[in-house]
Amino acid sequence: MRKVLAVIAALGVVVALAAPASAAKKTKVHETFGAPLAPFPNYSSLTSTARPGCSAGQEGVHWVGQEFTAPGKGTLKFHAEGFTGDWDLYVFTDGSDVPIARSENDQTQGGAAPEEEILLPMKAKQTVTLVACNWLGDPNVSATYEGTFSR
């Protein structure tokens, strides 16, 4: 009887120690996307959309987007750097024309360094569209999104 109780107790300890390890699974994400895009220096919403800035242009011509669904709770870092000219980043959700996050640094000569960055806390299974657009820059940029998410 003592051996049976000892085995059951030992199994209980093993299960108790293994449960937190499996519950704390982390998923790392690191992806890059981009496209050659024409500049679209838009100061107003005279276009047929309420989208801000260069994101009001045409997809695949002035902006490129990537849908992302968070595999768990975490923070997404969306950034672009090392480009020439002025590029902007936006995060949209639910088909909305109003971004939930944006980075619109002014990269004029003598202005900010050529970089854009958004840090976005995300819930598990939250879906967003990440947008990089060409305000007034050279045609090529690579946008990167990365983060660590808990399941």
Coordinates of C-alpha atoms in Angstrom, one line a residue:
M1 CA 0.0 0.0 0.0
R2 CA 2.8 2.4 0.8
K3 CA 4.5 1.7 -2.6
V4 CA 1.2 2.5 -4.4
L5 CA 0.8 5.8 -2.4
A6 CA 4.4 6.7 -3.1
V7 CA 4.0 6.1 -6.8
I8 CA 0.7 8.2 -6.9
A9 CA 2.4 11.0 -5.0
A10 CA 5.4 10.9 -7.3
L11 CA 3.1 11.1 -10.4
G12 CA 1.3 14.0 -8.8
V13 CA 4.5 15.9 -8.4
V14 CA 5.5 15.2 -12.0
V15 CA 2.1 16.3 -13.4
A16 CA 2.2 19.4 -11.2
L17 CA 5.7 20.4 -12.4
A18 CA 4.9 19.6 -16.1
A19 CA 1.6 21.6 -16.2
P20 CA 3.1 25.1 -15.8
A21 CA 5.8 24.3 -18.4
S22 CA 3.2 23.3 -21.0
A23 CA 0.9 26.2 -20.1
A24 CA 3.7 28.7 -20.7
K25 CA 4.4 27.9 -24.4
K26 CA 5.8 30.8 -26.3
T27 CA 5.5 31.4 -30.0
K28 CA 8.0 33.7 -31.7
V29 CA 7.1 35.5 -34.9
H30 CA 9.5 37.3 -37.2
E31 CA 8.4 38.1 -40.8
T32 CA 9.2 40.7 -43.4
F33 CA 7.2 41.9 -46.4
G34 CA 7.4 44.7 -48.9
A35 CA 6.9 45.8 -52.5
P36 CA 8.0 48.5 -54.9
L37 CA 5.5 51.4 -54.3
A38 CA 4.9 54.8 -55.8
P39 CA 4.8 57.9 -53.5
F40 CA 1.4 59.2 -52.5
P41 CA 1.9 62.4 -50.4
N42 CA -1.8 62.8 -49.3
Y43 CA -2.5 65.5 -46.7
S44 CA -6.3 65.3 -46.8
S45 CA -9.1 62.9 -47.3
L46 CA -10.0 64.1 -50.8
T47 CA -9.7 60.5 -51.8
S48 CA -12.7 58.2 -51.6
T49 CA -11.5 56.8 -48.3
A50 CA -11.1 58.0 -44.8
R51 CA -7.7 56.3 -44.5
P52 CA -4.9 58.6 -43.4
G53 CA -2.0 59.8 -45.4
C54 CA -0.5 57.5 -48.0
S55 CA -2.6 54.6 -46.9
A56 CA -5.5 56.4 -48.8
G57 CA -3.8 55.5 -52.1
Q58 CA -4.2 52.2 -54.0
E59 CA -3.2 48.9 -52.6
G60 CA -0.2 47.4 -54.5
V61 CA 0.5 50.9 -56.0
H62 CA 1.0 53.2 -52.9
W63 CA 0.7 50.7 -50.0
V64 CA 1.2 47.1 -49.2
G65 CA -0.6 45.2 -46.4
Q66 CA -0.1 42.0 -44.5
E67 CA -2.8 40.4 -42.3
F68 CA -1.6 39.1 -39.0
T69 CA -3.4 37.0 -36.3
A70 CA -1.8 36.8 -32.9
P71 CA -1.1 33.2 -31.9
G72 CA -1.5 34.3 -28.2
K73 CA -1.2 37.3 -26.0
G74 CA 1.8 39.5 -26.5
T75 CA 3.2 42.6 -28.1
L76 CA 3.8 43.0 -31.8
K77 CA 6.6 45.2 -33.0
F78 CA 6.0 46.5 -36.5
H79 CA 8.9 48.5 -38.0
A80 CA 10.7 49.7 -41.1
E81 CA 14.2 51.3 -41.2
G82 CA 17.1 52.1 -43.6
F83 CA 14.9 53.3 -46.4
T84 CA 15.3 56.6 -48.3
G85 CA 12.6 59.2 -48.3
D86 CA 9.4 59.2 -46.2
W87 CA 7.5 56.0 -45.5
D88 CA 4.6 55.5 -43.0
L89 CA 3.2 52.5 -41.1
Y90 CA -0.4 51.8 -40.0
V91 CA -2.3 49.0 -38.3
F92 CA -5.9 48.6 -39.2
T93 CA -8.5 46.2 -37.8
D94 CA -12.0 44.9 -38.6
G95 CA -12.0 46.4 -42.2
S96 CA -11.9 49.9 -40.6
D97 CA -10.4 52.9 -42.4
V98 CA -9.3 54.3 -39.0
P99 CA -6.0 52.9 -37.8
I100 CA -5.6 51.6 -34.3
A101 CA -1.8 52.5 -34.4
R102 CA 0.4 54.6 -36.7
S103 CA 3.9 55.7 -37.2
E104 CA 4.3 58.9 -39.4
N105 CA 7.8 60.2 -38.7
D106 CA 8.8 63.1 -40.8
Q107 CA 11.9 62.0 -42.8
T108 CA 12.6 65.3 -44.6
Q109 CA 16.2 66.2 -45.1
G110 CA 17.7 67.1 -41.7
G111 CA 14.6 65.6 -40.0
A112 CA 14.2 62.2 -38.2
A113 CA 16.2 59.2 -39.1
P114 CA 14.7 56.9 -41.7
E115 CA 12.8 54.6 -39.4
E116 CA 9.2 53.9 -38.4
E117 CA 8.0 51.7 -35.5
I118 CA 4.8 50.6 -33.8
L119 CA 4.5 48.6 -30.6
L120 CA 1.1 47.0 -30.3
P121 CA -0.2 44.9 -27.4
M122 CA -2.3 42.1 -28.8
K123 CA -4.9 39.7 -27.5
A124 CA -4.9 36.0 -28.5
K125 CA -6.4 35.5 -31.9
Q126 CA -6.7 39.2 -32.6
T127 CA -6.4 39.9 -36.3
V128 CA -4.9 43.1 -37.8
T129 CA -3.7 44.4 -41.1
L130 CA -0.2 45.8 -41.1
V131 CA 0.3 48.5 -43.8
A132 CA 3.5 50.1 -45.1
C133 CA 3.0 53.0 -47.5
N134 CA 5.1 55.3 -49.5
W135 CA 4.5 59.0 -48.5
L136 CA 7.4 60.4 -50.5
G137 CA 10.2 57.9 -50.7
D138 CA 12.2 55.7 -52.9
P139 CA 10.1 52.9 -54.2
N140 CA 11.4 50.0 -52.1
V141 CA 11.0 49.3 -48.4
S142 CA 10.9 46.2 -46.3
A143 CA 8.6 46.2 -43.2
T144 CA 9.2 43.7 -40.4
Y145 CA 6.8 42.5 -37.7
E146 CA 8.0 40.4 -34.8
G147 CA 7.0 39.4 -31.3
T148 CA 6.8 36.7 -28.7
F149 CA 3.3 35.5 -27.8
S150 CA 2.1 33.3 -24.9
R151 CA -0.4 30.5 -25.6

